[in-house]
Amino acid sequence: MHALRHACASLWIEQGHNPKQIQILMGHSSIKVTFDTYGHLFADSKADQRAAERVEFRPLGA
């Protein structure tokens, strides 16, 4: 079952789903969990991860 879950996430990434969509679909508690697990599969995982971290740590109303 675990391998099927990874295969599904990999196919979604290949089809162009964005990291936030993958996080929601996989039920991850944070975008960091998604990037730690699947970051290497995104076309530009480093840029996506930096963007996610900027949003994640931005104070509300900033």
PDB file of C-alpha atoms in Angstrom:
ATOM      1  CA  MET A   1       0.000   0.000   0.000  1.00  0.00           C
ATOM      2  CA  HIS A   2       2.853   2.365   0.831  1.00  0.00           C
ATOM      3  CA  ALA A   3       4.466   1.867  -2.598  1.00  0.00           C
ATOM      4  CA  LEU A   4       1.122   2.562  -4.272  1.00  0.00           C
ATOM      5  CA  ARG A   5       0.859   5.836  -2.352  1.00  0.00           C
ATOM      6  CA  HIS A   6       4.325   6.916  -3.565  1.00  0.00           C
ATOM      7  CA  ALA A   7       3.501   5.900  -7.121  1.00  0.00           C
ATOM      8  CA  CYS A   8       0.335   7.971  -7.036  1.00  0.00           C
ATOM      9  CA  ALA A   9       2.174  11.056  -5.757  1.00  0.00           C
ATOM     10  CA  SER A  10       4.879  10.587  -8.380  1.00  0.00           C
ATOM     11  CA  LEU A  11       2.292  10.447 -11.155  1.00  0.00           C
ATOM     12  CA  TRP A  12       0.571  13.603  -9.891  1.00  0.00           C
ATOM     13  CA  ILE A  13       3.909  15.426  -9.885  1.00  0.00           C
ATOM     14  CA  GLU A  14       4.683  14.152 -13.389  1.00  0.00           C
ATOM     15  CA  GLN A  15       1.279  15.431 -14.536  1.00  0.00           C
ATOM     16  CA  GLY A  16       2.164  18.908 -13.304  1.00  0.00           C
ATOM     17  CA  HIS A  17       0.291  19.246 -10.010  1.00  0.00           C
ATOM     18  CA  ASN A  18       1.883  21.934  -7.892  1.00  0.00           C
ATOM     19  CA  PRO A  19       3.499  21.156  -4.537  1.00  0.00           C
ATOM     20  CA  LYS A  20       0.596  22.541  -2.494  1.00  0.00           C
ATOM     21  CA  GLN A  21      -1.856  20.321  -4.382  1.00  0.00           C
ATOM     22  CA  ILE A  22       0.351  17.308  -3.673  1.00  0.00           C
ATOM     23  CA  GLN A  23       0.489  18.247   0.017  1.00  0.00           C
ATOM     24  CA  ILE A  24      -3.302  18.370   0.206  1.00  0.00           C
ATOM     25  CA  LEU A  25      -3.846  15.201  -1.810  1.00  0.00           C
ATOM     26  CA  MET A  26      -1.325  13.265   0.288  1.00  0.00           C
ATOM     27  CA  GLY A  27      -2.629  14.648   3.580  1.00  0.00           C
ATOM     28  CA  HIS A  28       0.757  15.959   4.665  1.00  0.00           C
ATOM     29  CA  SER A  29       0.778  18.231   7.717  1.00  0.00           C
ATOM     30  CA  SER A  30       3.084  20.757   6.041  1.00  0.00           C
ATOM     31  CA  ILE A  31       4.669  21.554   2.691  1.00  0.00           C
ATOM     32  CA  LYS A  32       8.021  20.632   4.258  1.00  0.00           C
ATOM     33  CA  VAL A  33       6.879  17.005   4.620  1.00  0.00           C
ATOM     34  CA  THR A  34       5.928  16.988   0.944  1.00  0.00           C
ATOM     35  CA  PHE A  35       9.278  18.424  -0.158  1.00  0.00           C
ATOM     36  CA  ASP A  36      11.271  16.163   2.154  1.00  0.00           C
ATOM     37  CA  THR A  37       9.549  13.149   0.596  1.00  0.00           C
ATOM     38  CA  TYR A  38       8.994  14.147  -3.045  1.00  0.00           C
ATOM     39  CA  GLY A  39      11.078  17.294  -3.595  1.00  0.00           C
ATOM     40  CA  HIS A  40      13.526  15.551  -5.898  1.00  0.00           C
ATOM     41  CA  LEU A  41      10.690  14.767  -8.331  1.00  0.00           C
ATOM     42  CA  PHE A  42       9.669  18.370  -8.998  1.00  0.00           C
ATOM     43  CA  ALA A  43      11.204  20.063 -12.047  1.00  0.00           C
ATOM     44  CA  ASP A  44      12.860  22.770  -9.949  1.00  0.00           C
ATOM     45  CA  SER A  45      12.462  21.479  -6.439  1.00  0.00           C
ATOM     46  CA  LYS A  46      14.906  23.953  -4.905  1.00  0.00           C
ATOM     47  CA  ALA A  47      13.000  26.979  -6.261  1.00  0.00           C
ATOM     48  CA  ASP A  48       9.660  25.472  -5.253  1.00  0.00           C
ATOM     49  CA  GLN A  49      10.947  24.723  -1.766  1.00  0.00           C
ATOM     50  CA  ARG A  50      12.324  28.255  -1.311  1.00  0.00           C
ATOM     51  CA  ALA A  51       8.993  29.723  -2.425  1.00  0.00           C
ATOM     52  CA  ALA A  52       7.071  27.470  -0.052  1.00  0.00           C
ATOM     53  CA  GLU A  53       9.321  28.375   2.859  1.00  0.00           C
ATOM     54  CA  ARG A  54       8.879  32.101   2.173  1.00  0.00           C
ATOM     55  CA  VAL A  55       5.123  31.682   2.335  1.00  0.00           C
ATOM     56  CA  GLU A  56       5.211  29.330   5.299  1.00  0.00           C
ATOM     57  CA  PHE A  57       7.308  31.668   7.457  1.00  0.00           C
ATOM     58  CA  ARG A  58       5.812  34.987   6.330  1.00  0.00           C
ATOM     59  CA  PRO A  59       4.029  36.705   9.220  1.00  0.00           C
ATOM     60  CA  LEU A  60       0.324  37.198   8.770  1.00  0.00           C
ATOM     61  CA  GLY A  61      -0.547  40.510   7.166  1.00  0.00           C
ATOM     62  CA  ALA A  62       2.944  41.076   5.791  1.00  0.00           C
TER      63      ALA A  62
END
